[in-house]
Structures are given as structure tokens and as C-alpha cells.
Short mmCIF file of N, CA and C in Angstrom, two decimals:
data_model
loop_
_atom_site.label_atom_id
_atom_site.label_comp_id
_atom_site.label_asym_id
_atom_site.label_seq_id
_atom_site.Cartn_x
_atom_site.Cartn_y
_atom_site.Cartn_z
N PRO M 252 -59.94 -27.27 30.88
CA PRO M 252 -59.60 -26.15 30.17
C PRO M 252 -59.23 -26.45 28.70
N SER M 253 -59.37 -25.47 27.82
CA SER M 253 -59.14 -25.78 26.45
C SER M 253 -57.54 -25.73 26.13
N PRO M 254 -57.12 -26.37 25.08
CA PRO M 254 -55.68 -26.28 24.76
C PRO M 254 -55.05 -24.93 24.72
N GLY M 255 -55.82 -23.94 24.35
CA GLY M 255 -55.31 -22.59 24.34
C GLY M 255 -54.98 -22.10 25.69
N ALA M 256 -55.81 -22.45 26.61
CA ALA M 256 -55.71 -22.00 28.02
C ALA M 256 -54.50 -22.69 28.64
N GLN M 257 -54.27 -23.96 28.32
CA GLN M 257 -53.07 -24.67 28.80
C GLN M 257 -51.85 -24.03 28.19
N GLY M 258 -51.86 -23.71 26.93
CA GLY M 258 -50.71 -23.08 26.32
C GLY M 258 -50.38 -21.74 26.95
N LEU M 259 -51.36 -20.99 27.31
CA LEU M 259 -51.10 -19.67 27.90
C LEU M 259 -50.48 -19.91 29.37
N GLY M 260 -50.94 -20.99 30.04
CA GLY M 260 -50.38 -21.29 31.36
C GLY M 260 -48.89 -21.67 31.19
N VAL M 261 -48.58 -22.36 30.17
CA VAL M 261 -47.13 -22.73 29.88
C VAL M 261 -46.34 -21.53 29.72
N TRP M 262 -46.85 -20.59 28.87
CA TRP M 262 -46.08 -19.23 28.60
C TRP M 262 -45.93 -18.49 29.81
N CYS M 263 -47.00 -18.40 30.70
CA CYS M 263 -46.97 -17.69 31.94
C CYS M 263 -45.88 -18.30 32.84
N ALA M 264 -45.77 -19.58 32.82
CA ALA M 264 -44.73 -20.30 33.63
C ALA M 264 -43.38 -19.94 33.20
N VAL M 265 -43.15 -20.02 31.84
CA VAL M 265 -41.89 -19.76 31.18
C VAL M 265 -41.47 -18.30 31.47
N LEU M 266 -42.41 -17.39 31.43
CA LEU M 266 -42.09 -15.95 31.59
C LEU M 266 -42.18 -15.62 33.07
N ALA M 267 -42.51 -16.51 34.01
CA ALA M 267 -42.61 -16.29 35.35
C ALA M 267 -43.69 -15.25 35.69
N LEU M 268 -44.77 -15.25 34.91
CA LEU M 268 -45.88 -14.39 35.17
C LEU M 268 -46.97 -15.07 35.90
N PRO M 269 -47.83 -14.43 36.63
CA PRO M 269 -48.95 -15.08 37.30
C PRO M 269 -49.91 -15.56 36.29
N PRO M 270 -50.38 -16.81 36.29
CA PRO M 270 -51.22 -17.33 35.23
C PRO M 270 -52.65 -16.66 35.26
N GLN M 271 -53.07 -16.10 36.33
CA GLN M 271 -54.44 -15.49 36.34
C GLN M 271 -54.43 -14.05 36.81
N VAL M 272 -53.90 -13.18 35.92
CA VAL M 272 -53.87 -11.82 36.20
C VAL M 272 -55.31 -11.16 36.29
N HIS M 273 -56.12 -11.52 35.25
CA HIS M 273 -57.44 -10.92 35.16
C HIS M 273 -58.51 -11.94 35.63
N ARG M 274 -59.61 -11.43 36.09
CA ARG M 274 -60.80 -12.19 36.51
C ARG M 274 -61.85 -12.39 35.40
N ASP M 275 -61.61 -11.78 34.26
CA ASP M 275 -62.62 -11.76 33.17
C ASP M 275 -61.76 -12.13 31.93
N TRP M 276 -62.50 -12.32 30.79
CA TRP M 276 -61.86 -12.54 29.54
C TRP M 276 -60.79 -11.52 29.14
N VAL M 277 -59.66 -11.99 28.61
CA VAL M 277 -58.62 -11.09 28.11
C VAL M 277 -59.06 -10.60 26.70
N CYS M 278 -59.03 -9.36 26.50
CA CYS M 278 -59.52 -8.68 25.32
C CYS M 278 -58.32 -8.42 24.29
N GLY M 279 -57.17 -8.25 24.92
CA GLY M 279 -55.94 -7.92 24.04
C GLY M 279 -54.65 -8.07 24.73
N VAL M 280 -53.61 -8.41 24.04
CA VAL M 280 -52.31 -8.58 24.58
C VAL M 280 -51.28 -7.99 23.55
N GLN M 281 -50.34 -7.28 24.13
CA GLN M 281 -49.20 -6.70 23.27
C GLN M 281 -47.91 -6.81 24.03
N TYR M 282 -46.86 -6.90 23.30
CA TYR M 282 -45.52 -6.85 23.82
C TYR M 282 -44.84 -5.50 23.44
N TRP M 283 -44.43 -4.74 24.49
CA TRP M 283 -43.78 -3.48 24.18
C TRP M 283 -42.29 -3.63 24.51
N PRO M 284 -41.50 -3.89 23.39
CA PRO M 284 -40.06 -4.15 23.51
C PRO M 284 -39.30 -3.02 24.13
N CYS M 285 -39.72 -1.75 23.89
CA CYS M 285 -38.95 -0.62 24.50
C CYS M 285 -38.90 -0.52 26.01
N MET M 286 -39.93 -1.18 26.59
CA MET M 286 -40.01 -1.21 28.10
C MET M 286 -39.95 -2.63 28.56
N ALA M 287 -39.96 -3.59 27.69
CA ALA M 287 -39.90 -5.02 28.04
C ALA M 287 -41.12 -5.41 28.89
N TYR M 288 -42.29 -4.91 28.48
CA TYR M 288 -43.62 -5.20 29.15
C TYR M 288 -44.43 -6.10 28.30
N LEU M 289 -45.04 -7.07 28.96
CA LEU M 289 -46.18 -7.75 28.32
C LEU M 289 -47.41 -7.19 28.90
N VAL M 290 -48.29 -6.67 27.97
CA VAL M 290 -49.43 -5.86 28.52
C VAL M 290 -50.69 -6.58 28.04
N SER M 291 -51.68 -6.68 28.95
CA SER M 291 -52.93 -7.28 28.62
C SER M 291 -54.00 -6.45 29.16
N CYS M 292 -55.23 -6.57 28.44
CA CYS M 292 -56.40 -5.82 28.94
C CYS M 292 -57.60 -6.81 29.04
N SER M 293 -58.51 -6.42 29.93
CA SER M 293 -59.68 -7.23 30.27
C SER M 293 -60.82 -6.33 30.64
N ARG M 294 -62.01 -6.96 30.63
CA ARG M 294 -63.19 -6.23 31.17
C ARG M 294 -63.32 -6.29 32.70
N ASP M 295 -62.27 -6.87 33.32
CA ASP M 295 -62.17 -6.91 34.78
C ASP M 295 -61.93 -5.51 35.38
N SER M 296 -62.86 -5.08 36.24
CA SER M 296 -62.78 -3.73 36.76
C SER M 296 -61.60 -3.56 37.71
N ALA M 297 -61.09 -4.61 38.30
CA ALA M 297 -60.00 -4.48 39.30
C ALA M 297 -58.60 -4.37 38.55
N ARG M 298 -58.43 -5.21 37.51
CA ARG M 298 -57.15 -5.17 36.74
C ARG M 298 -57.63 -5.06 35.33
N SER M 299 -57.96 -3.89 34.88
CA SER M 299 -58.43 -3.60 33.54
C SER M 299 -57.30 -3.63 32.54
N LEU M 300 -56.15 -3.04 32.92
CA LEU M 300 -55.00 -3.08 32.05
C LEU M 300 -53.83 -3.46 32.93
N HIS M 301 -53.05 -4.49 32.52
CA HIS M 301 -51.98 -4.92 33.43
C HIS M 301 -50.62 -5.00 32.62
N LEU M 302 -49.60 -4.38 33.23
CA LEU M 302 -48.31 -4.27 32.70
C LEU M 302 -47.38 -5.16 33.45
N SER M 303 -46.75 -6.19 32.84
CA SER M 303 -45.84 -7.11 33.43
C SER M 303 -44.41 -6.99 32.89
N ASP M 304 -43.48 -6.65 33.74
CA ASP M 304 -42.16 -6.49 33.35
C ASP M 304 -41.51 -7.86 33.12
N LEU M 305 -41.12 -8.19 31.90
CA LEU M 305 -40.53 -9.51 31.61
C LEU M 305 -39.19 -9.72 32.20
N HIS M 306 -38.46 -8.69 32.56
CA HIS M 306 -37.09 -8.78 33.14
C HIS M 306 -37.18 -8.77 34.64
N ARG M 307 -38.37 -8.56 35.22
CA ARG M 307 -38.64 -8.46 36.61
C ARG M 307 -37.79 -7.44 37.31
N ARG M 308 -37.43 -6.43 36.66
CA ARG M 308 -36.72 -5.32 37.31
C ARG M 308 -37.68 -4.34 38.01
N LYS M 309 -38.87 -4.20 37.45
CA LYS M 309 -39.95 -3.35 37.98
C LYS M 309 -41.15 -4.12 38.47
N GLN M 310 -41.83 -3.51 39.38
CA GLN M 310 -43.03 -4.17 39.83
C GLN M 310 -44.15 -4.12 38.74
N SER M 311 -44.92 -5.17 38.64
CA SER M 311 -46.05 -5.07 37.68
C SER M 311 -47.07 -4.10 38.12
N SER M 312 -47.75 -3.57 37.29
CA SER M 312 -48.77 -2.52 37.66
C SER M 312 -50.14 -2.82 36.84
N SER M 313 -51.17 -2.37 37.54
CA SER M 313 -52.57 -2.47 36.98
C SER M 313 -53.28 -1.18 37.03
N PHE M 314 -53.97 -0.96 35.92
CA PHE M 314 -54.83 0.16 35.83
C PHE M 314 -56.32 -0.29 36.08
N ARG M 315 -57.13 0.57 36.76
CA ARG M 315 -58.55 0.13 37.03
C ARG M 315 -59.45 1.06 36.22
N VAL M 316 -60.42 0.40 35.54
CA VAL M 316 -61.53 1.17 34.90
C VAL M 316 -62.81 0.46 35.27
N ARG M 317 -63.79 1.16 35.67
CA ARG M 317 -64.97 0.51 36.19
C ARG M 317 -65.61 -0.60 35.27
N LYS M 318 -65.70 -0.37 34.07
CA LYS M 318 -66.31 -1.39 33.07
C LYS M 318 -65.14 -2.08 32.33
N GLY M 319 -63.88 -1.96 32.76
CA GLY M 319 -62.83 -2.67 32.13
C GLY M 319 -62.31 -1.98 30.87
N VAL M 320 -61.40 -2.60 30.25
CA VAL M 320 -60.71 -2.11 29.02
C VAL M 320 -60.83 -3.15 27.97
N ALA M 321 -61.38 -2.66 26.84
CA ALA M 321 -61.53 -3.58 25.66
C ALA M 321 -60.44 -3.43 24.61
N ALA M 322 -59.68 -2.33 24.61
CA ALA M 322 -58.65 -2.06 23.66
C ALA M 322 -57.61 -1.07 24.29
N PHE M 323 -56.41 -1.13 23.73
CA PHE M 323 -55.41 -0.16 24.18
C PHE M 323 -54.23 -0.05 23.13
N ASP M 324 -53.54 1.03 23.21
CA ASP M 324 -52.40 1.26 22.37
C ASP M 324 -51.40 2.10 23.17
N TYR M 325 -50.15 2.06 22.72
CA TYR M 325 -49.03 2.83 23.36
C TYR M 325 -48.25 3.64 22.39
N SER M 326 -47.91 4.85 22.77
CA SER M 326 -46.96 5.64 21.93
C SER M 326 -45.74 5.82 22.68
N ARG M 327 -44.66 5.24 22.11
CA ARG M 327 -43.38 5.47 22.59
C ARG M 327 -42.94 6.88 22.61
N GLU M 328 -43.19 7.59 21.48
CA GLU M 328 -42.76 8.98 21.27
C GLU M 328 -43.34 9.82 22.43
N TRP M 329 -44.66 9.63 22.73
CA TRP M 329 -45.29 10.55 23.73
C TRP M 329 -45.35 9.93 25.13
N ASN M 330 -44.95 8.63 25.20
CA ASN M 330 -45.01 7.92 26.46
C ASN M 330 -46.40 7.94 27.06
N ILE M 331 -47.35 7.54 26.26
CA ILE M 331 -48.76 7.60 26.75
C ILE M 331 -49.57 6.32 26.25
N ILE M 332 -50.48 5.89 27.12
CA ILE M 332 -51.28 4.71 26.89
C ILE M 332 -52.70 5.29 26.57
N ALA M 333 -53.37 4.86 25.54
CA ALA M 333 -54.77 5.11 25.27
C ALA M 333 -55.58 3.78 25.51
N THR M 334 -56.62 3.94 26.21
CA THR M 334 -57.55 2.79 26.49
C THR M 334 -58.99 3.15 26.02
N GLY M 335 -59.72 2.13 25.66
CA GLY M 335 -61.09 2.30 25.31
C GLY M 335 -61.92 1.13 25.94
N GLY M 336 -63.19 1.31 26.11
CA GLY M 336 -63.91 0.23 26.73
C GLY M 336 -65.46 0.38 26.62
N LEU M 337 -66.14 -0.40 27.37
CA LEU M 337 -67.65 -0.44 27.26
C LEU M 337 -68.31 0.85 27.91
N ASP M 338 -67.56 1.63 28.54
CA ASP M 338 -68.16 2.88 29.14
C ASP M 338 -68.14 4.04 28.17
N ARG M 339 -67.79 3.80 26.96
CA ARG M 339 -67.78 4.64 25.80
C ARG M 339 -66.76 5.90 25.85
N ALA M 340 -65.78 5.74 26.76
CA ALA M 340 -64.75 6.80 26.93
C ALA M 340 -63.43 6.29 26.53
N VAL M 341 -62.59 7.18 26.04
CA VAL M 341 -61.16 6.93 25.75
C VAL M 341 -60.39 7.62 26.73
N ARG M 342 -59.52 6.85 27.52
CA ARG M 342 -58.63 7.39 28.58
C ARG M 342 -57.22 7.39 28.09
N LEU M 343 -56.50 8.50 28.50
CA LEU M 343 -55.11 8.67 28.16
C LEU M 343 -54.34 8.53 29.54
N TRP M 344 -53.35 7.72 29.63
CA TRP M 344 -52.64 7.37 30.85
C TRP M 344 -51.11 7.57 30.72
N ASN M 345 -50.47 8.04 31.87
CA ASN M 345 -49.06 7.90 31.97
C ASN M 345 -48.78 6.49 32.43
N PRO M 346 -47.87 5.78 31.70
CA PRO M 346 -47.66 4.39 32.09
C PRO M 346 -47.16 4.15 33.50
N TYR M 347 -46.67 5.23 34.23
CA TYR M 347 -46.10 5.11 35.55
C TYR M 347 -47.14 5.56 36.63
N VAL M 348 -48.29 6.04 36.17
CA VAL M 348 -49.34 6.56 37.17
C VAL M 348 -50.59 5.75 36.93
N THR M 349 -50.87 4.83 37.75
CA THR M 349 -52.00 3.93 37.56
C THR M 349 -53.30 4.47 38.18
N GLY M 350 -53.17 5.41 39.10
CA GLY M 350 -54.36 5.84 39.82
C GLY M 350 -55.39 6.64 39.24
N LYS M 351 -54.94 7.40 38.18
CA LYS M 351 -55.92 8.36 37.50
C LYS M 351 -55.38 8.69 36.06
N PRO M 352 -56.30 8.69 35.12
CA PRO M 352 -55.84 9.02 33.76
C PRO M 352 -55.50 10.50 33.66
N ILE M 353 -54.65 10.71 32.63
CA ILE M 353 -54.26 12.11 32.33
C ILE M 353 -55.57 12.93 31.78
N ALA M 354 -56.29 12.19 30.93
CA ALA M 354 -57.49 12.77 30.32
C ALA M 354 -58.53 11.67 30.03
N VAL M 355 -59.78 12.05 30.12
CA VAL M 355 -60.88 11.26 29.75
C VAL M 355 -61.61 11.84 28.54
N LEU M 356 -61.62 11.20 27.37
CA LEU M 356 -62.30 11.75 26.26
C LEU M 356 -63.72 11.06 26.07
N LYS M 357 -64.74 11.88 26.25
CA LYS M 357 -66.15 11.37 26.14
C LYS M 357 -66.79 11.82 24.88
N GLY M 358 -67.87 11.16 24.48
CA GLY M 358 -68.63 11.54 23.41
C GLY M 358 -69.02 10.43 22.44
N HIS M 359 -68.42 9.23 22.61
CA HIS M 359 -68.85 8.11 21.72
C HIS M 359 -70.26 7.62 22.19
N SER M 360 -71.05 7.25 21.23
CA SER M 360 -72.32 6.76 21.53
C SER M 360 -72.43 5.25 21.82
N THR M 361 -71.34 4.52 21.49
CA THR M 361 -71.25 3.07 21.76
C THR M 361 -69.84 2.79 22.32
N ALA M 362 -69.74 1.52 22.72
CA ALA M 362 -68.48 1.05 23.35
C ALA M 362 -67.24 1.33 22.36
N VAL M 363 -66.08 1.68 22.98
CA VAL M 363 -64.84 1.83 22.15
C VAL M 363 -64.09 0.49 22.18
N LEU M 364 -64.14 -0.16 21.07
CA LEU M 364 -63.57 -1.55 20.97
C LEU M 364 -62.19 -1.56 20.24
N HIS M 365 -61.73 -0.35 19.76
CA HIS M 365 -60.39 -0.42 19.21
C HIS M 365 -59.85 1.02 19.39
N VAL M 366 -58.52 1.15 19.68
CA VAL M 366 -57.88 2.47 19.72
C VAL M 366 -56.51 2.32 19.06
N ALA M 367 -56.02 3.37 18.52
CA ALA M 367 -54.70 3.30 17.82
C ALA M 367 -54.14 4.76 17.93
N ILE M 368 -52.80 4.77 18.24
CA ILE M 368 -52.11 6.12 18.25
C ILE M 368 -51.23 6.04 17.07
N ASP M 369 -51.21 7.12 16.19
CA ASP M 369 -50.48 7.24 15.06
C ASP M 369 -49.43 8.34 15.38
N SER M 370 -48.29 7.99 15.95
CA SER M 370 -47.30 8.92 16.33
C SER M 370 -46.61 9.63 15.13
N VAL M 371 -46.55 8.96 13.97
CA VAL M 371 -46.01 9.47 12.81
C VAL M 371 -46.73 10.73 12.34
N ASP M 372 -48.04 10.69 12.30
CA ASP M 372 -48.85 11.83 11.77
C ASP M 372 -49.28 12.75 12.88
N GLY M 373 -48.92 12.32 14.19
CA GLY M 373 -49.31 13.25 15.28
C GLY M 373 -50.70 13.07 15.73
N HIS M 374 -51.30 11.86 15.45
CA HIS M 374 -52.75 11.63 15.91
C HIS M 374 -52.74 10.60 16.91
#
């Protein structure tokens, strides 16, 4: 393994997280301090978006998307997650309901590789 992979394993051990959450490359990682979640996304269809509670008060949860998730963002104001991926759709999720998105926005002609929620301007 590369030094980066070893470093990630050390952090997972320090944070008591499973070192192999995704079965494919990780595309993004964020820390959400308002919920104490470490969030990661991958093109893995079984665990496309994974939320890990750093305080271990809540059970970790995973969202499934057939072609995985390439990008995500979270709005604390609206308590909503937006994801995008290779299937050219943007999905809006309730962070506590992993089984089905609130909405699926279709119409992109290529993969959605970046998403951003601008809560200040209402977008």
C-alpha cells in the first residue's frame, strides 16, 4: 500500500472507524461538525455515501446509488444532502432516511462530478 493508504488506516484506527468502508475508490470526504459525522463517497454501489458518527452515539449509515456517488454536499439550514454521480442525476436525501431519496433531478447529459448547496442565497 502507498503511504497515503497507511495514513488513512492510522486515522481510521484513531477515530475507531472501519478502515474499509467502500469497495471502490473514495471520491470525496467531508467532516460535518454540526452532526459530528465523517462523510465519504465512492463509486461503490453498495456504500455510495457513508456517514460515520465520530462520537459513536449513532449507528453509521450508508446510502446506495447504482453507479455510486462522485460528489456530495450538505445544507445544515435545510438538513438535506445533495449527491451527484456517473448516472447523470442529482439526488436530494434526508440524512436520516437512507433507503430512498427525497427527489431525483434528471437532465444532465454527462456525469455530475461536483455539487454545492448555497444556503445563503437559497440555491
